[in-house]
Tab-separated table of C-alpha atoms in Angstrom:
chain	number	residue	atom	x	y	z
T	240	MET	CA	96.793	107.296	83.420
T	241	ILE	CA	96.182	110.788	82.065
T	242	PHE	CA	93.155	112.245	80.558
T	243	THR	CA	93.729	114.390	77.519
T	244	ASP	CA	91.887	117.114	79.017
T	245	GLU	CA	94.179	117.027	82.032
T	246	PHE	CA	97.242	116.521	79.653
T	247	PHE	CA	96.389	119.787	77.277
T	248	SER	CA	95.383	122.038	80.442
T	249	ALA	CA	97.603	125.042	81.277
T	250	SER	CA	98.506	123.273	84.710
T	251	ASP	CA	100.376	120.035	82.989
T	252	SER	CA	103.837	121.016	82.192
T	253	ASN	CA	104.789	117.550	80.246
T	254	THR	CA	106.483	118.270	76.978
T	255	ALA	CA	107.347	114.903	76.233
T	256	ASN	CA	107.424	114.136	72.122
T	257	LEU	CA	105.221	110.982	72.375
T	258	VAL	CA	102.367	110.352	75.268
T	259	ARG	CA	100.004	107.812	75.830
T	260	LEU	CA	96.895	109.395	77.261
T	261	VAL	CA	93.158	107.923	77.866
T	262	ASP	CA	90.786	110.263	75.325
T	263	SER	CA	88.235	112.294	77.846
T	264	HIS	CA	85.186	111.276	75.464
T	265	THR	CA	85.953	107.761	74.570
T	266	ASN	CA	87.767	106.683	77.639
T	267	GLU	CA	90.160	104.680	75.237
T	268	ASP	CA	93.965	104.849	75.131
T	269	VAL	CA	95.162	107.485	72.440
T	270	ASN	CA	98.795	108.541	71.518
T	271	PHE	CA	99.683	111.984	70.813
T	272	LYS	CA	102.866	113.019	69.262
T	273	ARG	CA	104.730	116.672	69.088
T	274	ILE	CA	104.709	117.988	65.403
T	275	THR	CA	106.039	121.244	63.675
T	276	SER	CA	103.665	120.987	60.555
T	277	TRP	CA	100.039	120.458	59.730
T	278	ILE	CA	98.175	117.787	57.618
T	279	ASP	CA	99.110	119.549	54.381
T	280	GLY	CA	102.599	120.014	55.115
T	281	THR	CA	102.754	123.549	56.022
T	282	ALA	CA	104.221	124.927	59.345
T	283	MET	CA	102.012	124.240	62.685
T	284	ASP	CA	100.445	127.594	63.884
T	285	ASP	CA	97.698	128.455	66.626
T	286	THR	CA	95.158	128.891	63.421
T	287	LYS	CA	95.402	125.225	62.807
T	288	VAL	CA	94.481	124.031	66.276
T	289	ASP	CA	91.135	122.348	66.619
T	290	HIS	CA	91.413	120.832	70.256
T	291	ILE	CA	90.522	117.679	69.168
T	292	ILE	CA	93.260	116.395	66.654
T	293	TYR	CA	95.351	119.224	66.865
T	294	ARG	CA	96.114	120.721	70.263
T	295	LYS	CA	98.503	123.110	71.746
T	296	LYS	CA	100.744	123.383	74.985
T	297	MET	CA	103.254	125.843	76.101
T	298	ASP	CA	106.733	125.364	77.128
T	299	GLY	CA	108.148	126.846	80.732
T	300	GLY	CA	109.264	130.284	78.385
T	301	GLY	CA	105.962	130.948	77.082
T	302	SER	CA	106.619	129.473	73.769
T	303	PRO	CA	103.811	127.163	71.703
T	304	PHE	CA	104.440	123.744	70.497
T	305	TYR	CA	101.804	121.313	69.162
T	306	TYR	CA	100.525	117.645	69.290
T	307	VAL	CA	98.358	115.577	66.913
T	308	ARG	CA	96.291	112.457	67.771
T	309	THR	CA	98.287	109.492	65.640
T	310	ASP	CA	95.488	107.459	65.174
T	311	VAL	CA	94.090	110.274	63.152
T	312	THR	CA	97.170	110.719	60.671
T	313	ALA	CA	96.410	106.918	59.431
T	314	GLY	CA	93.004	108.593	57.474
T	315	ASP	CA	90.319	107.799	60.001
T	316	LEU	CA	88.186	109.912	62.464
T	317	ASP	CA	86.017	108.008	64.739
T	318	VAL	CA	83.166	110.699	65.422
T	319	ARG	CA	83.122	109.425	69.317
T	320	ILE	CA	86.277	111.844	69.761
T	321	PHE	CA	83.808	114.571	69.379
T	322	GLY	CA	81.444	113.203	72.027
T	323	VAL	CA	78.991	111.424	69.851
T	324	LYS	CA	77.020	109.053	72.521
T	325	ALA	CA	75.074	107.068	70.110
T	326	ASP	CA	72.580	106.353	72.837
T	327	ASP	CA	69.339	107.544	71.455
T	328	ILE	CA	68.978	109.883	74.441
T	329	ASN	CA	71.696	112.495	74.153
T	330	ASP	CA	71.399	114.673	71.060
T	331	ASP	CA	74.039	114.077	69.066
T	332	THR	CA	73.660	116.653	66.431
T	333	SER	CA	76.000	119.402	67.144
T	334	ALA	CA	78.956	116.669	67.985
T	335	LEU	CA	78.480	114.613	64.604
T	336	GLN	CA	78.566	117.828	62.350
T	337	ALA	CA	81.588	118.879	64.363
T	338	ALA	CA	83.102	115.513	63.345
T	339	PHE	CA	82.040	115.943	59.450
T	340	ASN	CA	83.305	119.452	59.328
T	341	MET	CA	86.572	118.127	60.532
T	342	ALA	CA	86.496	114.999	58.394
T	343	CYS	CA	86.135	117.190	55.202
T	344	LYS	CA	88.884	120.102	56.157
T	345	LEU	CA	91.288	117.181	56.894
T	346	GLY	CA	90.126	115.097	54.144
T	347	LEU	CA	89.643	111.863	56.705
T	348	ASN	CA	87.445	108.910	56.773
T	349	ILE	CA	84.274	109.157	58.966
T	350	LEU	CA	83.886	106.493	61.318
T	351	LEU	CA	80.756	106.156	63.033
T	352	PRO	CA	79.766	103.820	66.138
T	353	ALA	CA	77.328	101.262	66.942
T	354	GLY	CA	74.087	102.780	68.436
T	355	ILE	CA	71.341	105.238	67.682
T	356	MET	CA	72.620	108.471	66.942
T	357	LYS	CA	70.002	111.134	67.877
T	358	THR	CA	69.624	113.996	65.556
T	359	THR	CA	67.413	116.996	65.476
T	360	GLN	CA	68.467	118.768	62.837
T	361	GLY	CA	70.242	117.737	59.631
T	362	LEU	CA	73.702	116.975	58.989
T	363	LEU	CA	76.030	118.303	56.191
T	364	LEU	CA	79.091	117.157	54.840
T	365	ASP	CA	79.871	119.898	52.144
T	366	PHE	CA	82.922	119.478	49.987
T	367	SER	CA	82.825	122.695	48.896
T	368	TRP	CA	84.561	123.483	52.119
T	369	GLN	CA	87.776	121.458	51.543
T	370	GLY	CA	90.897	123.771	51.196
T	371	THR	CA	94.299	122.347	50.611
T	372	VAL	CA	93.448	118.766	51.442
T	373	LYS	CA	91.734	117.142	49.022
T	374	ASN	CA	91.063	113.365	49.799
T	375	ARG	CA	88.263	110.710	49.313
T	376	ILE	CA	86.030	110.391	52.100
T	377	GLN	CA	84.249	107.684	53.583
T	378	ILE	CA	81.587	107.332	55.685
T	379	ILE	CA	81.641	103.971	57.085
T	380	GLY	CA	79.047	102.377	59.929
T	381	LYS	CA	78.705	99.441	61.871
T	382	GLY	CA	76.344	97.708	59.532
T	383	LEU	CA	72.370	97.886	59.052
T	384	GLY	CA	70.816	98.257	62.204
T	385	ASN	CA	73.772	98.395	64.329
T	386	SER	CA	74.951	102.336	62.751
T	387	VAL	CA	71.533	104.229	62.961
T	388	ILE	CA	71.052	107.950	62.374
T	389	LYS	CA	67.349	108.414	63.783
T	390	ASN	CA	66.387	111.865	63.122
T	391	TYR	CA	63.555	113.407	65.250
T	392	GLY	CA	63.319	116.947	64.187
T	393	PRO	CA	61.371	118.655	61.386
T	394	THR	CA	64.393	118.252	59.500
T	395	SER	CA	64.526	119.064	55.334
T	396	VAL	CA	67.557	116.454	54.565
T	397	ALA	CA	68.875	113.835	57.405
T	398	LEU	CA	72.258	113.335	55.704
T	399	PHE	CA	73.180	115.869	53.187
T	400	ILE	CA	76.344	115.136	51.139
T	401	LYS	CA	77.092	118.507	48.982
T	402	GLY	CA	79.565	118.085	46.138
T	403	PRO	CA	82.710	120.280	45.362
T	404	SER	CA	82.683	123.821	43.947
T	405	ASP	CA	84.264	122.308	40.952
T	406	PRO	CA	82.476	119.089	39.824
T	407	SER	CA	84.952	118.665	37.203
T	408	ASP	CA	87.782	117.803	39.575
T	409	PRO	CA	85.673	115.422	41.939
T	410	PRO	CA	87.111	114.196	45.325
T	411	TYR	CA	84.879	110.916	45.184
T	412	PHE	CA	82.826	110.154	47.935
T	413	SER	CA	81.186	106.790	49.774
T	414	VAL	CA	78.815	105.842	52.605
T	415	SER	CA	78.376	102.086	53.809
T	416	ASP	CA	76.465	100.122	56.215
T	417	LEU	CA	74.193	102.554	57.846
T	418	THR	CA	70.911	102.907	58.990
T	419	ILE	CA	68.979	106.438	58.460
T	420	THR	CA	65.404	106.759	59.998
T	421	LYS	CA	62.978	108.705	61.843
T	422	PRO	CA	61.051	107.162	65.055
T	423	LYS	CA	57.555	105.882	64.341
T	424	GLY	CA	54.640	108.095	64.102
T	425	LEU	CA	55.843	111.150	62.815
T	426	SER	CA	54.920	112.233	59.409
T	427	LEU	CA	56.994	111.202	56.233
T	428	SER	CA	59.035	114.761	55.632
T	429	GLY	CA	61.968	115.566	54.395
T	430	VAL	CA	64.737	113.560	52.708
T	431	GLY	CA	66.861	110.445	54.651
T	432	LEU	CA	70.181	110.805	52.313
T	433	LEU	CA	70.623	113.272	49.631
T	434	ILE	CA	73.797	113.533	47.252
T	435	GLN	CA	73.862	116.762	45.390
T	436	GLU	CA	76.247	118.082	42.412
T	437	PHE	CA	78.744	115.038	42.513
T	438	ILE	CA	80.669	113.088	39.805
T	439	GLY	CA	81.962	109.658	41.305
T	440	ALA	CA	80.033	108.525	44.617
T	441	GLU	CA	79.208	105.361	45.814
T	442	VAL	CA	76.443	104.064	48.028
T	443	ASN	CA	76.562	100.642	49.700
T	444	ASN	CA	74.457	98.681	52.264
T	445	ILE	CA	72.275	101.762	53.429
T	446	GLU	CA	68.793	101.259	54.620
T	447	ILE	CA	66.571	104.340	54.784
T	448	SER	CA	62.874	104.396	56.040
T	449	LEU	CA	59.788	106.764	57.260
T	450	PHE	CA	60.644	110.094	55.076
T	451	ASP	CA	59.047	111.601	52.452
T	452	ILE	CA	61.756	110.670	50.145
T	453	GLY	CA	64.432	108.240	51.180
T	454	PHE	CA	67.315	108.679	48.753
T	455	GLN	CA	67.754	111.130	46.709
T	456	LEU	CA	70.300	112.190	43.707
T	457	VAL	CA	69.927	115.937	42.573
T	458	ASN	CA	72.597	116.775	39.492
T	459	VAL	CA	74.748	113.315	40.433
T	460	CYS	CA	76.744	111.788	37.444
T	461	ASN	CA	79.127	108.314	37.918
T	462	ALA	CA	77.260	106.675	40.551
T	463	GLN	CA	77.537	103.142	41.846
T	464	ILE	CA	74.463	102.112	44.367
T	465	SER	CA	74.521	98.650	45.845
T	466	PHE	CA	72.436	96.844	48.432
T	467	LEU	CA	70.079	100.225	49.290
T	468	VAL	CA	66.707	99.539	51.079
T	469	SER	CA	64.277	102.198	51.005
T	470	LYS	CA	61.176	101.595	52.269
T	471	PHE	CA	57.978	102.830	54.218
T	472	CYS	CA	58.737	106.330	52.293
T	473	ASN	CA	56.358	108.191	49.728
T	474	TYR	CA	59.103	107.909	47.420
T	475	GLY	CA	61.531	105.228	47.927
T	476	MET	CA	64.060	107.506	45.529
T	477	TYR	CA	63.785	110.353	43.449
T	478	ASN	CA	66.662	111.528	41.219
T	479	GLU	CA	66.951	114.626	38.958
T	480	ARG	CA	68.671	117.428	37.573
T	481	THR	CA	67.979	120.862	38.445
T	482	LYS	CA	70.632	122.762	36.206
T	483	ASN	CA	72.167	122.645	32.314
T	484	PRO	CA	74.976	120.340	32.037
T	485	GLU	CA	78.457	121.385	32.278
T	486	GLY	CA	80.075	118.859	29.919
T	487	PHE	CA	78.130	115.907	31.268
T	488	THR	CA	74.500	115.229	31.764
T	489	TYR	CA	72.777	114.762	34.950
T	490	PRO	CA	71.229	111.906	36.246
T	491	ASN	CA	74.128	109.968	34.352
T	492	LEU	CA	76.294	106.720	34.007
T	493	LEU	CA	74.124	105.516	37.441
T	494	ASN	CA	74.265	101.735	38.547
T	495	PHE	CA	71.777	100.366	40.940
T	496	ARG	CA	72.692	96.519	41.837
T	497	ASN	CA	70.894	94.649	44.611
T	498	CYS	CA	68.635	97.260	45.615
T	499	ASN	CA	65.017	97.131	47.183
T	500	PHE	CA	62.190	99.516	47.060
T	501	LEU	CA	59.791	98.583	49.105
T	502	ILE	CA	56.514	99.333	50.353
T	503	ASN	CA	56.484	103.372	49.621
T	504	ASN	CA	53.113	104.974	49.601
T	505	LYS	CA	53.696	106.713	46.278
T	506	PHE	CA	56.591	105.678	43.941
T	507	GLY	CA	59.346	103.051	44.740
T	508	ALA	CA	62.145	105.137	42.377
T	509	VAL	CA	61.587	108.172	40.232
T	510	ILE	CA	64.406	109.235	37.640
T	511	ILE	CA	63.877	112.609	35.778
T	512	ALA	CA	65.606	113.049	32.638
T	513	GLY	CA	67.851	110.194	33.184
T	514	HIS	CA	70.820	108.926	30.804
T	515	ALA	CA	72.481	105.670	30.599
T	516	VAL	CA	70.977	104.396	33.632
T	517	LYS	CA	70.959	100.566	34.805
T	518	PHE	CA	69.149	98.370	37.395
T	519	ASP	CA	70.274	95.190	38.089
T	520	SER	CA	69.171	92.487	40.544
T	521	CYS	CA	66.754	95.255	42.007
T	522	SER	CA	63.354	94.625	43.711
T	523	PHE	CA	60.197	96.976	43.580
T	524	GLU	CA	57.462	95.432	45.657
T	525	SER	CA	54.240	96.331	46.815
T	526	ASN	CA	54.936	100.364	46.177
T	527	PHE	CA	51.293	101.772	46.484
T	528	GLY	CA	51.860	103.960	43.055
T	529	VAL	CA	54.475	102.848	40.036
T	530	GLY	CA	57.482	100.788	40.871
T	531	LEU	CA	60.179	102.404	38.794
T	532	GLN	CA	59.125	105.597	37.003
T	533	PHE	CA	61.622	107.032	34.322
T	534	THR	CA	61.700	110.027	32.019
T	535	PHE	CA	64.117	110.411	29.087
T	536	ALA	CA	64.619	113.795	27.408
T	537	GLY	CA	67.977	113.203	25.054
T	538	TYR	CA	70.291	115.810	26.715
T	539	ASN	CA	72.999	113.660	25.732
T	540	GLY	CA	73.505	110.228	23.850
T	541	ARG	CA	70.559	107.949	23.330
T	542	GLU	CA	70.772	105.217	25.566
T	543	ALA	CA	68.598	105.804	28.416
T	544	LEU	CA	67.680	102.624	30.866
T	545	SER	CA	68.728	98.730	31.116
T	546	LEU	CA	67.033	96.842	33.393
T	547	ILE	CA	68.471	92.929	33.958
T	548	ASN	CA	67.233	90.642	36.274
T	549	ASN	CA	65.193	92.714	38.499
T	550	TYR	CA	61.772	91.707	40.219
T	551	PHE	CA	58.726	93.237	40.281
T	552	GLU	CA	55.454	92.771	42.163
T	553	GLY	CA	52.461	93.843	44.014
T	554	ASN	CA	52.967	97.399	42.935
T	555	ALA	CA	49.300	99.282	43.016
T	556	ASN	CA	50.178	101.050	39.364
T	557	HIS	CA	52.539	100.030	37.017
T	558	ASP	CA	55.550	98.154	37.376
T	559	ILE	CA	57.945	100.575	35.164
T	560	TYR	CA	55.991	103.660	33.383
T	561	PHE	CA	58.943	104.934	30.901
T	562	GLU	CA	58.310	108.139	29.128
T	563	THR	CA	60.497	109.603	26.275
T	564	SER	CA	60.549	113.233	24.512
T	565	SER	CA	63.314	112.282	22.053
T	566	MET	CA	64.674	109.335	20.180
T	567	THR	CA	66.059	106.662	22.797
T	568	ALA	CA	66.996	103.036	23.365
T	569	LEU	CA	66.207	100.739	26.354
T	570	SER	CA	66.507	97.564	27.506
T	571	LEU	CA	64.502	94.957	29.589
T	572	ILE	CA	66.572	91.503	29.921
T	573	SER	CA	65.389	88.175	32.254
T	574	ASN	CA	63.362	90.477	34.498
T	575	THR	CA	60.447	89.037	36.689
T	576	PHE	CA	56.769	90.588	36.600
T	577	ASN	CA	54.332	88.909	38.860
T	578	LYS	CA	51.102	90.254	38.851
T	579	SER	CA	48.846	90.045	42.283
T	580	ILE	CA	46.616	92.681	42.004
T	581	ILE	CA	43.331	91.858	40.137
T	582	GLY	CA	42.102	94.925	37.906
T	583	ARG	CA	45.886	96.635	37.698
T	584	ALA	CA	47.025	98.087	34.918
T	585	SER	CA	49.546	97.024	32.560
T	586	ASP	CA	53.484	96.111	34.378
T	587	VAL	CA	55.288	98.177	31.455
T	588	VAL	CA	54.404	101.265	29.770
T	589	VAL	CA	56.127	102.844	27.233
T	590	ASN	CA	55.119	106.301	26.610
T	591	ASN	CA	56.532	108.142	23.252
T	592	LEU	CA	55.742	111.711	23.652
T	593	SER	CA	57.814	112.553	20.452
T	594	ASN	CA	57.823	112.105	16.839
T	595	ASP	CA	61.461	110.099	17.047
T	596	GLN	CA	62.211	106.625	17.134
T	597	VAL	CA	62.199	104.291	20.162
T	598	HIS	CA	64.353	101.327	20.035
T	599	MET	CA	63.664	98.633	22.585
T	600	SER	CA	64.879	95.136	23.528
T	601	SER	CA	62.412	92.885	25.704
T	602	LEU	CA	64.146	89.444	25.958
T	603	SER	CA	63.722	86.451	28.411
T	604	ASN	CA	61.630	88.662	30.662
T	605	SER	CA	58.599	86.656	32.558
T	606	PHE	CA	55.243	87.983	32.966
T	607	GLY	CA	53.452	85.892	35.278
T	608	HIS	CA	50.803	86.137	37.952
T	609	SER	CA	49.888	84.726	41.286
T	610	ALA	CA	46.820	82.051	41.583
T	611	THR	CA	44.243	84.592	42.541
T	612	TYR	CA	44.722	86.843	39.704
T	613	VAL	CA	42.155	87.231	36.701
T	614	PRO	CA	44.195	88.003	33.244
T	615	SER	CA	42.064	90.673	31.392
T	616	ALA	CA	42.912	91.459	27.831
T	617	SER	CA	42.513	95.042	28.780
T	618	SER	CA	45.836	94.811	30.951
T	619	LYS	CA	48.512	94.250	28.551
T	620	ASN	CA	51.690	93.422	29.871
T	621	ILE	CA	53.819	96.049	27.769
T	622	LEU	CA	51.365	98.892	26.675
T	623	TYR	CA	53.116	101.184	23.859
T	624	MET	CA	51.650	104.451	23.764
T	625	GLY	CA	52.398	107.082	20.931
T	626	ASP	CA	53.084	106.118	16.883
T	627	PRO	CA	53.434	102.267	16.350
T	628	SER	CA	55.515	103.152	13.444
T	629	LYS	CA	58.307	104.812	15.600
T	630	PHE	CA	58.821	101.982	18.005
T	631	HIS	CA	61.484	99.683	16.700
T	632	LEU	CA	60.911	96.259	18.825
T	633	LEU	CA	63.045	93.226	19.782
T	634	ASN	CA	60.593	91.024	21.792
T	635	ASN	CA	61.118	87.638	22.978
T	636	ASP	CA	59.404	86.942	26.594
T	637	MET	CA	57.285	84.726	28.452
T	638	HIS	CA	53.819	85.466	28.799
T	639	GLN	CA	51.835	83.190	31.326
T	640	SER	CA	48.328	84.448	30.118
T	641	SER	CA	48.091	84.987	26.004
T	642	LEU	CA	45.443	87.677	26.933
T	643	GLU	CA	47.756	90.005	28.177
T	644	SER	CA	50.812	89.381	26.115
């Protein structure tokens, strides 16, 4: 049984083409094979040696030759080979960052282990660092509560995914099966997961808690977000644009499916200047401000927001606050609004700040209330603000109380 550190030491003279070793970090079996070219097909040399995946030995004549881990050539990188312990004791920040850098450089999927990965600084996966290898990269955990990034530091962003320097040529990216949190008792600061300057991102089965902003998209177009849970933050989600369009608009073509925004101190979810955004079968519950706040500015196209089969309950302010400064269209279909807070404001507010037309379909929604709630004529289920002549409405909803219809 030979460990990797021993085999690649200066004292070892083995020059076999294929060797079976024991990884010095994980204590697991691993194969290395001799190679003459790097991952992109260019000739192997000392500049491409990273001492973990691509390694170097010297023959008896003093000439170098090179090896590669065969498990990595299949496209997956296990962060444990960089020394990640995931024991909530050792600081895994440096090891995780080294693995992220290498995965980005080589175009490899990042496999996270079960356990709690303690970090004291933010982690960055920066696609602008990619060179000749531009592959789709996935961060894959072992499931909610199983793979956990726990950030102990005063970090601005716990996990930051930054898009390529040329966003018109996207590599695509996905992250799945992971929990991101802070220790209980710390102030709610920073962002849990930030994806920025990206076209084509996928988020699936992610739980975030105890940050200022749980989940954030900045200048992102064409993203699928499924089974996201963002809770116990100030903002469960905050999405925005910070620069002018480059042939496309942000936030644009965002599809949220089976997501939950729960018990956040200020807002469940906020989308600024959104365009063509859909929420399907999501839950906005017990947030201490607005459940979903959405603004539309008409930068490109007119479709703003579609809400289908979502559930709203227990939000201290409105369930939905929609604001437009341009002609637009929005639809609410088969959503459930359940009032439970006496004296609370209207469920849905549509505020037209412009002198343009607002076309709205509100169909088969259920506006109900709990047994203890007292209906009031001053709290309409849907409140329209602005010039009434500019609203074009198609309504067919169920209102448990005629006072609030």
